[in-house]
């Protein structure tokens, strides 16, 4: 089994290395921040109703969805820094008030997902991306476990998926693995940063970032949502870090656009200053990138730039309401930012490939 796993990883590593040479050069390091309206939600603005500790010390990297005129926000919650163990909560605000720059506080919050499996026992449940489909709510998240290996502690993130009822009752949770070319060849890479496309009959295209050969870049794959397996031969790199970036990843859920394409956010970490900046991409139904922008959202000022992980806007929610594009993301690993721009303005920044 070990030899087969290594063989599959070696094949995927070659794919990643080839893509790095072929796909670089489509973006520039230019920052054109188009999100003029910016609102903030701090951890003390939340009141958690179903846990003994009502106030988290950090609430960040949230997923988002629209339902019945309300913006649902799914923050990653942390209540202590001893092991940085995360859970996922939910609260909602009227979308009309958000567009007017108003957020009613305090915000009644419920924890809906917390560490319950061995592969989450450690840093826990991180960085949700949310999708509503077929009468269920899907949350893609990073399940991070802590393991002892050779007398050392290692943390391995896996790409988790949780299914909820419309009332957000947990139905199931699993994580994705890759099925190799040979029978019985299955391995689970370190992975995170994901979005689902084109779900139907328990199948979907998964955008994700498995760690292959030490390279952090964006892949697509055909996912079976029942057994959570992705065939190795369906895996393809589609967005890679540019020369000035150490890594790139998917940031948000995917929005369905006209013509069957999807709008999805991505992030890049710069080598020079280690800042996380974000852009947009259009992908087709199969998850291949058809258009991409330069950086359109970057940390500004004290509130966005200073926190447990400075100079960071990260993930995780992308919604459209009327003619406005709303990006709901974490700021410097402690709080939530809501960033708003006209959809037309965002689409004008995309370049066809």
mmCIF file of C-alpha atoms in Angstrom:
data_model
loop_
_atom_site.group_PDB
_atom_site.id
_atom_site.type_symbol
_atom_site.label_atom_id
_atom_site.label_comp_id
_atom_site.label_asym_id
_atom_site.label_seq_id
_atom_site.Cartn_x
_atom_site.Cartn_y
_atom_site.Cartn_z
ATOM 1 C CA UNK A 1 0.000 0.000 0.000
ATOM 2 C CA UNK A 2 2.775 2.457 0.856
ATOM 3 C CA UNK A 3 4.535 1.869 -2.467
ATOM 4 C CA UNK A 4 1.285 2.352 -4.386
ATOM 5 C CA UNK A 5 0.498 5.550 -2.502
ATOM 6 C CA UNK A 6 3.935 6.885 -3.305
ATOM 7 C CA UNK A 7 3.510 5.962 -6.963
ATOM 8 C CA UNK A 8 0.228 7.862 -7.215
ATOM 9 C CA UNK A 9 1.681 10.875 -5.450
ATOM 10 C CA UNK A 10 4.673 10.806 -7.763
ATOM 11 C CA UNK A 11 2.411 10.902 -10.808
ATOM 12 C CA UNK A 12 0.462 13.817 -9.367
ATOM 13 C CA UNK A 13 3.693 15.601 -8.471
ATOM 14 C CA UNK A 14 4.763 15.444 -12.109
ATOM 15 C CA UNK A 15 1.407 16.930 -13.109
ATOM 16 C CA UNK A 16 1.913 19.752 -10.628
ATOM 17 C CA UNK A 17 5.454 20.480 -11.780
ATOM 18 C CA UNK A 18 4.420 20.521 -15.438
ATOM 19 C CA UNK A 19 1.505 22.836 -14.664
ATOM 20 C CA UNK A 20 3.756 25.206 -12.764
ATOM 21 C CA UNK A 21 5.770 25.804 -15.934
ATOM 22 C CA UNK A 22 2.782 25.943 -18.292
ATOM 23 C CA UNK A 23 0.294 28.011 -16.279
ATOM 24 C CA UNK A 24 2.489 30.739 -14.782
ATOM 25 C CA UNK A 25 2.440 34.203 -16.296
ATOM 26 C CA UNK A 26 -1.323 34.877 -16.414
ATOM 27 C CA UNK A 27 -1.406 37.316 -13.471
ATOM 28 C CA UNK A 28 0.573 40.344 -12.322
ATOM 29 C CA UNK A 29 1.359 41.461 -8.738
ATOM 30 C CA UNK A 30 -0.806 44.561 -9.245
ATOM 31 C CA UNK A 31 -3.380 45.337 -6.522
ATOM 32 C CA UNK A 32 -6.611 46.987 -7.696
ATOM 33 C CA UNK A 33 -8.798 46.886 -4.589
ATOM 34 C CA UNK A 34 -12.364 47.354 -5.860
ATOM 35 C CA UNK A 35 -14.246 46.674 -2.612
ATOM 36 C CA UNK A 36 -15.025 50.194 -1.396
ATOM 37 C CA UNK A 37 -17.668 49.308 1.187
ATOM 38 C CA UNK A 38 -16.162 47.428 4.156
ATOM 39 C CA UNK A 39 -17.906 46.345 7.369
ATOM 40 C CA UNK A 40 -16.468 44.510 10.357
ATOM 41 C CA UNK A 41 -17.701 42.016 12.939
ATOM 42 C CA UNK A 42 -15.478 41.330 15.940
ATOM 43 C CA UNK A 43 -15.564 38.259 18.197
ATOM 44 C CA UNK A 44 -17.151 40.251 21.035
ATOM 45 C CA UNK A 45 -20.073 41.105 18.735
ATOM 46 C CA UNK A 46 -21.142 37.439 18.881
ATOM 47 C CA UNK A 47 -23.110 35.757 21.670
ATOM 48 C CA UNK A 48 -22.899 31.963 21.408
ATOM 49 C CA UNK A 49 -26.157 30.530 22.757
ATOM 50 C CA UNK A 50 -25.481 26.789 22.888
ATOM 51 C CA UNK A 51 -22.079 26.666 24.617
ATOM 52 C CA UNK A 52 -20.940 27.477 28.145
ATOM 53 C CA UNK A 53 -18.510 30.089 26.830
ATOM 54 C CA UNK A 54 -20.641 32.696 25.032
ATOM 55 C CA UNK A 55 -17.807 34.854 23.716
ATOM 56 C CA UNK A 56 -15.094 33.489 21.408
ATOM 57 C CA UNK A 57 -11.674 35.080 21.400
ATOM 58 C CA UNK A 58 -11.564 34.838 17.598
ATOM 59 C CA UNK A 59 -14.275 34.587 14.917
ATOM 60 C CA UNK A 60 -12.904 34.596 11.387
ATOM 61 C CA UNK A 61 -12.608 32.909 7.964
ATOM 62 C CA UNK A 62 -16.394 32.556 7.543
ATOM 63 C CA UNK A 63 -18.453 30.890 4.864
ATOM 64 C CA UNK A 64 -21.616 32.631 3.680
ATOM 65 C CA UNK A 65 -24.940 31.997 1.948
ATOM 66 C CA UNK A 66 -28.157 33.882 1.189
ATOM 67 C CA UNK A 67 -31.542 32.604 2.350
ATOM 68 C CA UNK A 68 -34.905 34.382 2.535
ATOM 69 C CA UNK A 69 -33.426 37.864 2.472
ATOM 70 C CA UNK A 70 -30.863 37.139 5.151
ATOM 71 C CA UNK A 71 -27.104 36.759 4.913
ATOM 72 C CA UNK A 72 -26.053 33.608 6.742
ATOM 73 C CA UNK A 73 -22.477 33.802 8.031
ATOM 74 C CA UNK A 74 -20.632 30.687 9.190
ATOM 75 C CA UNK A 75 -17.559 31.785 11.194
ATOM 76 C CA UNK A 76 -14.664 29.685 12.374
ATOM 77 C CA UNK A 77 -14.706 30.061 16.154
ATOM 78 C CA UNK A 78 -11.859 29.743 18.648
ATOM 79 C CA UNK A 79 -12.288 29.957 22.410
ATOM 80 C CA UNK A 80 -8.675 29.471 23.525
ATOM 81 C CA UNK A 81 -5.186 29.504 22.053
ATOM 82 C CA UNK A 82 -3.819 26.475 23.919
ATOM 83 C CA UNK A 83 -4.335 24.149 20.959
ATOM 84 C CA UNK A 84 -6.130 26.582 18.615
ATOM 85 C CA UNK A 85 -9.084 24.177 18.401
ATOM 86 C CA UNK A 86 -11.761 25.466 16.030
ATOM 87 C CA UNK A 87 -15.484 24.955 15.594
ATOM 88 C CA UNK A 88 -17.937 26.329 13.027
ATOM 89 C CA UNK A 89 -20.907 28.482 13.991
ATOM 90 C CA UNK A 90 -23.690 30.383 12.257
ATOM 91 C CA UNK A 91 -25.523 33.671 12.633
ATOM 92 C CA UNK A 92 -27.554 35.771 10.221
ATOM 93 C CA UNK A 93 -28.168 39.420 9.395
ATOM 94 C CA UNK A 94 -30.732 41.064 7.074
ATOM 95 C CA UNK A 95 -29.072 41.548 3.701
ATOM 96 C CA UNK A 96 -30.752 44.939 3.200
ATOM 97 C CA UNK A 97 -29.162 46.249 6.380
ATOM 98 C CA UNK A 98 -25.761 44.930 5.305
ATOM 99 C CA UNK A 99 -25.989 46.875 2.043
ATOM 100 C CA UNK A 100 -26.905 49.979 4.050
ATOM 101 C CA UNK A 101 -23.777 49.518 6.156
ATOM 102 C CA UNK A 102 -25.662 48.410 9.255
ATOM 103 C CA UNK A 103 -25.110 45.239 11.281
ATOM 104 C CA UNK A 104 -27.396 44.760 14.302
ATOM 105 C CA UNK A 105 -25.394 43.668 17.328
ATOM 106 C CA UNK A 106 -25.044 41.524 19.389
ATOM 107 C CA UNK A 107 -25.352 38.599 16.977
ATOM 108 C CA UNK A 108 -26.978 35.445 18.312
ATOM 109 C CA UNK A 109 -24.745 32.544 17.239
ATOM 110 C CA UNK A 110 -25.025 28.745 17.330
ATOM 111 C CA UNK A 111 -22.156 26.254 17.052
ATOM 112 C CA UNK A 112 -23.149 23.669 14.428
ATOM 113 C CA UNK A 113 -19.912 21.715 13.842
ATOM 114 C CA UNK A 114 -17.152 20.895 16.305
ATOM 115 C CA UNK A 115 -14.431 18.218 16.506
ATOM 116 C CA UNK A 116 -16.056 14.802 16.687
ATOM 117 C CA UNK A 117 -13.800 12.505 14.660
ATOM 118 C CA UNK A 118 -10.196 11.474 15.224
ATOM 119 C CA UNK A 119 -9.155 13.310 12.052
ATOM 120 C CA UNK A 120 -10.471 16.535 13.624
ATOM 121 C CA UNK A 121 -8.924 15.965 17.045
ATOM 122 C CA UNK A 122 -6.456 18.819 17.285
ATOM 123 C CA UNK A 123 -6.955 22.131 15.495
ATOM 124 C CA UNK A 124 -10.497 20.963 14.741
ATOM 125 C CA UNK A 125 -12.962 22.232 12.117
ATOM 126 C CA UNK A 126 -11.628 25.171 10.116
ATOM 127 C CA UNK A 127 -12.452 27.577 7.273
ATOM 128 C CA UNK A 128 -15.941 26.613 5.999
ATOM 129 C CA UNK A 129 -17.261 27.075 2.472
ATOM 130 C CA UNK A 130 -21.032 26.731 2.186
ATOM 131 C CA UNK A 131 -23.328 25.500 -0.584
ATOM 132 C CA UNK A 132 -27.091 24.883 -0.541
ATOM 133 C CA UNK A 133 -28.289 22.195 -2.932
ATOM 134 C CA UNK A 134 -30.975 19.518 -3.164
ATOM 135 C CA UNK A 135 -32.604 20.393 0.143
ATOM 136 C CA UNK A 136 -29.345 20.072 2.045
ATOM 137 C CA UNK A 137 -26.585 22.386 3.210
ATOM 138 C CA UNK A 138 -23.053 21.282 2.339
ATOM 139 C CA UNK A 139 -20.098 22.670 4.251
ATOM 140 C CA UNK A 140 -16.608 22.046 2.945
ATOM 141 C CA UNK A 141 -14.067 22.589 5.703
ATOM 142 C CA UNK A 142 -10.564 21.729 6.817
ATOM 143 C CA UNK A 143 -10.513 18.899 9.322
ATOM 144 C CA UNK A 144 -7.212 19.163 11.161
ATOM 145 C CA UNK A 145 -5.936 16.363 13.396
ATOM 146 C CA UNK A 146 -2.889 16.087 15.630
ATOM 147 C CA UNK A 147 -0.806 12.908 15.458
ATOM 148 C CA UNK A 148 2.267 11.560 17.228
ATOM 149 C CA UNK A 149 4.933 10.378 14.797
ATOM 150 C CA UNK A 150 8.476 9.413 15.745
ATOM 151 C CA UNK A 151 8.038 11.153 19.111
ATOM 152 C CA UNK A 152 7.017 14.355 17.335
ATOM 153 C CA UNK A 153 3.612 15.954 17.023
ATOM 154 C CA UNK A 154 2.373 16.414 13.462
ATOM 155 C CA UNK A 155 -0.763 18.201 12.297
ATOM 156 C CA UNK A 156 -2.420 16.946 9.126
ATOM 157 C CA UNK A 157 -5.282 18.849 7.477
ATOM 158 C CA UNK A 158 -7.755 16.893 5.356
ATOM 159 C CA UNK A 159 -10.540 18.138 3.107
ATOM 160 C CA UNK A 160 -13.727 17.544 5.076
ATOM 161 C CA UNK A 161 -17.330 17.731 3.931
ATOM 162 C CA UNK A 162 -20.365 17.909 6.221
ATOM 163 C CA UNK A 163 -24.027 17.588 5.247
ATOM 164 C CA UNK A 164 -26.757 19.387 7.148
ATOM 165 C CA UNK A 165 -30.533 19.503 7.009
ATOM 166 C CA UNK A 166 -32.172 22.808 5.965
ATOM 167 C CA UNK A 167 -32.447 23.581 9.694
ATOM 168 C CA UNK A 168 -28.685 22.948 10.059
ATOM 169 C CA UNK A 169 -28.829 19.639 11.892
ATOM 170 C CA UNK A 170 -25.708 17.592 11.131
ATOM 171 C CA UNK A 171 -26.412 14.490 9.024
ATOM 172 C CA UNK A 172 -22.959 13.249 8.061
ATOM 173 C CA UNK A 173 -19.294 14.220 7.845
ATOM 174 C CA UNK A 174 -16.434 12.660 5.913
ATOM 175 C CA UNK A 175 -13.210 13.624 4.166
ATOM 176 C CA UNK A 176 -11.956 13.234 0.610
ATOM 177 C CA UNK A 177 -9.308 10.772 -0.536
ATOM 178 C CA UNK A 178 -7.760 10.078 -3.934
ATOM 179 C CA UNK A 179 -8.305 6.732 -5.657
ATOM 180 C CA UNK A 180 -5.226 5.755 -7.641
ATOM 181 C CA UNK A 181 -5.080 3.996 -10.979
ATOM 182 C CA UNK A 182 -4.520 0.558 -9.471
ATOM 183 C CA UNK A 183 -7.274 -1.346 -7.679
ATOM 184 C CA UNK A 184 -7.286 -0.660 -3.953
ATOM 185 C CA UNK A 185 -4.897 2.272 -4.301
ATOM 186 C CA UNK A 186 -6.284 5.003 -2.046
ATOM 187 C CA UNK A 187 -4.485 7.769 -0.171
ATOM 188 C CA UNK A 188 -5.491 10.885 1.706
ATOM 189 C CA UNK A 189 -3.352 13.957 1.024
ATOM 190 C CA UNK A 190 -3.051 16.986 3.230
ATOM 191 C CA UNK A 191 -5.660 19.274 1.684
ATOM 192 C CA UNK A 192 -7.762 22.415 2.156
ATOM 193 C CA UNK A 193 -9.228 25.426 0.265
ATOM 194 C CA UNK A 194 -12.183 24.041 -1.676
ATOM 195 C CA UNK A 195 -15.433 24.665 -3.574
ATOM 196 C CA UNK A 196 -18.084 22.428 -5.153
ATOM 197 C CA UNK A 197 -19.344 22.772 -8.730
ATOM 198 C CA UNK A 198 -22.134 21.068 -10.688
ATOM 199 C CA UNK A 199 -23.449 18.725 -7.989
ATOM 200 C CA UNK A 200 -25.898 16.073 -9.138
ATOM 201 C CA UNK A 201 -26.688 12.422 -8.356
ATOM 202 C CA UNK A 202 -23.979 12.312 -5.676
ATOM 203 C CA UNK A 203 -21.336 13.565 -8.117
ATOM 204 C CA UNK A 204 -19.662 16.966 -8.289
ATOM 205 C CA UNK A 205 -16.570 18.759 -9.469
ATOM 206 C CA UNK A 206 -14.357 19.637 -6.524
ATOM 207 C CA UNK A 207 -11.983 22.581 -6.589
ATOM 208 C CA UNK A 208 -9.403 21.980 -3.872
ATOM 209 C CA UNK A 209 -5.768 22.290 -2.884
ATOM 210 C CA UNK A 210 -4.136 18.980 -2.028
ATOM 211 C CA UNK A 211 -0.506 19.241 -0.989
ATOM 212 C CA UNK A 212 1.395 17.320 -3.669
ATOM 213 C CA UNK A 213 5.175 17.236 -3.788
ATOM 214 C CA UNK A 214 5.436 20.275 -1.546
ATOM 215 C CA UNK A 215 3.574 22.419 -4.104
ATOM 216 C CA UNK A 216 0.541 24.456 -2.988
ATOM 217 C CA UNK A 217 -1.614 25.124 -6.048
ATOM 218 C CA UNK A 218 -5.242 24.822 -7.146
ATOM 219 C CA UNK A 219 -6.638 21.589 -8.595
ATOM 220 C CA UNK A 220 -9.925 20.282 -9.951
ATOM 221 C CA UNK A 221 -11.199 16.704 -9.612
ATOM 222 C CA UNK A 222 -14.337 14.595 -10.057
ATOM 223 C CA UNK A 223 -15.717 13.873 -6.599
ATOM 224 C CA UNK A 224 -18.084 11.132 -5.531
ATOM 225 C CA UNK A 225 -20.050 12.709 -2.690
ATOM 226 C CA UNK A 226 -21.169 9.328 -1.371
ATOM 227 C CA UNK A 227 -17.808 7.627 -0.822
ATOM 228 C CA UNK A 228 -15.748 10.861 -0.977
ATOM 229 C CA UNK A 229 -13.263 9.441 -3.479
ATOM 230 C CA UNK A 230 -11.639 11.364 -6.325
ATOM 231 C CA UNK A 231 -10.129 9.376 -9.220
ATOM 232 C CA UNK A 232 -6.474 10.213 -9.711
ATOM 233 C CA UNK A 233 -6.926 10.496 -13.475
ATOM 234 C CA UNK A 234 -9.558 13.238 -12.983
ATOM 235 C CA UNK A 235 -7.126 15.425 -11.061
ATOM 236 C CA UNK A 236 -5.720 18.443 -12.904
ATOM 237 C CA UNK A 237 -3.924 21.610 -11.726
ATOM 238 C CA UNK A 238 -5.774 24.701 -12.985
ATOM 239 C CA UNK A 239 -4.300 27.713 -11.134
ATOM 240 C CA UNK A 240 -0.711 28.009 -9.927
ATOM 241 C CA UNK A 241 1.324 30.478 -7.851
ATOM 242 C CA UNK A 242 3.151 33.149 -9.797
ATOM 243 C CA UNK A 243 6.868 33.716 -9.254
ATOM 244 C CA UNK A 244 6.313 36.229 -6.448
ATOM 245 C CA UNK A 245 3.944 33.902 -4.533
ATOM 246 C CA UNK A 246 4.765 31.024 -2.204
ATOM 247 C CA UNK A 247 1.326 29.451 -2.649
ATOM 248 C CA UNK A 248 -2.128 29.964 -4.059
ATOM 249 C CA UNK A 249 -5.476 28.480 -3.035
ATOM 250 C CA UNK A 250 -9.205 28.691 -3.588
ATOM 251 C CA UNK A 251 -10.804 31.199 -1.220
ATOM 252 C CA UNK A 252 -14.590 30.946 -1.559
ATOM 253 C CA UNK A 253 -17.607 28.975 -2.612
ATOM 254 C CA UNK A 254 -18.535 29.215 -6.301
ATOM 255 C CA UNK A 255 -21.322 31.438 -7.671
ATOM 256 C CA UNK A 256 -23.259 30.263 -10.733
ATOM 257 C CA UNK A 257 -23.009 32.817 -13.548
ATOM 258 C CA UNK A 258 -24.668 33.161 -16.942
ATOM 259 C CA UNK A 259 -23.517 30.644 -19.513
ATOM 260 C CA UNK A 260 -22.912 27.950 -16.910
ATOM 261 C CA UNK A 261 -19.637 29.370 -15.627
ATOM 262 C CA UNK A 262 -18.784 29.873 -11.962
ATOM 263 C CA UNK A 263 -17.233 32.841 -10.181
ATOM 264 C CA UNK A 264 -14.874 31.825 -7.388
ATOM 265 C CA UNK A 265 -12.394 33.679 -5.211
ATOM 266 C CA UNK A 266 -8.745 32.714 -4.839
ATOM 267 C CA UNK A 267 -5.881 33.897 -2.629
ATOM 268 C CA UNK A 268 -2.144 34.192 -3.034
ATOM 269 C CA UNK A 269 0.541 34.540 -0.360
ATOM 270 C CA UNK A 270 3.343 36.882 -1.409
ATOM 271 C CA UNK A 271 6.956 35.852 -0.852
ATOM 272 C CA UNK A 272 8.110 39.400 -0.135
ATOM 273 C CA UNK A 273 5.737 40.419 2.668
ATOM 274 C CA UNK A 274 3.750 37.180 3.341
ATOM 275 C CA UNK A 275 0.465 39.067 2.896
ATOM 276 C CA UNK A 276 -2.661 37.212 1.771
ATOM 277 C CA UNK A 277 -4.346 38.996 -1.137
ATOM 278 C CA UNK A 278 -7.340 37.858 -3.141
ATOM 279 C CA UNK A 279 -8.678 37.810 -6.674
ATOM 280 C CA UNK A 280 -11.461 36.270 -8.748
ATOM 281 C CA UNK A 281 -11.611 33.602 -11.423
ATOM 282 C CA UNK A 282 -14.238 32.245 -13.792
ATOM 283 C CA UNK A 283 -14.215 28.479 -14.172
ATOM 284 C CA UNK A 284 -16.295 26.315 -16.487
ATOM 285 C CA UNK A 285 -18.574 23.467 -15.397
ATOM 286 C CA UNK A 286 -15.581 21.133 -15.289
ATOM 287 C CA UNK A 287 -13.538 23.430 -13.054
ATOM 288 C CA UNK A 288 -11.033 24.692 -15.621
ATOM 289 C CA UNK A 289 -10.086 28.373 -15.329
ATOM 290 C CA UNK A 290 -11.393 30.473 -18.238
ATOM 291 C CA UNK A 291 -10.730 33.974 -16.875
ATOM 292 C CA UNK A 292 -8.765 35.419 -13.985
ATOM 293 C CA UNK A 293 -8.052 38.770 -12.334
ATOM 294 C CA UNK A 294 -5.098 40.253 -10.542
ATOM 295 C CA UNK A 295 -5.507 41.036 -6.834
ATOM 296 C CA UNK A 296 -8.848 42.754 -6.141
ATOM 297 C CA UNK A 297 -9.026 42.559 -2.341
ATOM 298 C CA UNK A 298 -6.138 43.192 0.051
ATOM 299 C CA UNK A 299 -5.776 44.089 3.746
ATOM 300 C CA UNK A 300 -5.914 47.812 4.554
ATOM 301 C CA UNK A 301 -5.423 49.706 7.784
ATOM 302 C CA UNK A 302 -5.187 48.579 11.386
ATOM 303 C CA UNK A 303 -8.369 46.501 11.685
ATOM 304 C CA UNK A 304 -7.643 44.365 8.631
ATOM 305 C CA UNK A 305 -3.876 44.108 8.952
ATOM 306 C CA UNK A 306 -3.215 43.379 12.627
ATOM 307 C CA UNK A 307 -4.169 40.137 14.331
ATOM 308 C CA UNK A 308 -2.950 36.650 15.114
ATOM 309 C CA UNK A 309 -1.872 36.257 11.468
ATOM 310 C CA UNK A 310 -1.133 39.823 10.251
ATOM 311 C CA UNK A 311 -1.724 41.165 6.730
ATOM 312 C CA UNK A 312 -4.409 38.626 5.895
ATOM 313 C CA UNK A 313 -7.806 38.574 4.244
ATOM 314 C CA UNK A 314 -8.785 34.931 3.874
ATOM 315 C CA UNK A 315 -11.878 33.230 2.426
ATOM 316 C CA UNK A 316 -14.508 32.127 2.513
ATOM 317 C CA UNK A 317 -17.960 33.354 1.427
ATOM 318 C CA UNK A 318 -19.054 34.854 -1.891
ATOM 319 C CA UNK A 319 -22.668 35.870 -2.560
ATOM 320 C CA UNK A 320 -24.533 38.056 -5.031
ATOM 321 C CA UNK A 321 -27.511 40.189 -4.067
ATOM 322 C CA UNK A 322 -29.132 42.192 -6.848
ATOM 323 C CA UNK A 323 -26.213 43.884 -8.630
ATOM 324 C CA UNK A 324 -23.776 43.674 -5.707
ATOM 325 C CA UNK A 325 -20.988 41.166 -5.080
ATOM 326 C CA UNK A 326 -20.414 40.494 -1.389
ATOM 327 C CA UNK A 327 -17.203 38.846 -0.168
ATOM 328 C CA UNK A 328 -17.341 37.677 3.454
ATOM 329 C CA UNK A 329 -13.870 36.885 4.755
ATOM 330 C CA UNK A 330 -11.626 36.627 7.769
ATOM 331 C CA UNK A 331 -9.304 39.470 8.705
ATOM 332 C CA UNK A 332 -5.931 38.591 10.226
ATOM 333 C CA UNK A 333 -7.261 35.457 11.952
ATOM 334 C CA UNK A 334 -9.384 37.229 14.549
ATOM 335 C CA UNK A 335 -12.445 38.943 13.035
ATOM 336 C CA UNK A 336 -14.809 39.096 10.042
ATOM 337 C CA UNK A 337 -14.869 41.553 7.170
ATOM 338 C CA UNK A 338 -17.751 42.097 4.741
ATOM 339 C CA UNK A 339 -16.533 43.592 1.461
ATOM 340 C CA UNK A 340 -18.977 44.905 -1.155
ATOM 341 C CA UNK A 341 -18.555 46.000 -4.777
ATOM 342 C CA UNK A 342 -20.790 46.170 -7.881
ATOM 343 C CA UNK A 343 -20.763 42.840 -9.721
ATOM 344 C CA UNK A 344 -20.154 44.597 -13.035
ATOM 345 C CA UNK A 345 -17.040 46.222 -11.640
ATOM 346 C CA UNK A 346 -15.687 42.847 -10.539
ATOM 347 C CA UNK A 347 -16.381 41.118 -13.855
ATOM 348 C CA UNK A 348 -14.641 43.915 -15.768
ATOM 349 C CA UNK A 349 -11.372 42.971 -14.030
ATOM 350 C CA UNK A 350 -11.376 39.411 -15.393
ATOM 351 C CA UNK A 351 -9.161 38.541 -18.359
ATOM 352 C CA UNK A 352 -10.065 35.648 -20.622
ATOM 353 C CA UNK A 353 -7.379 33.004 -21.013
#
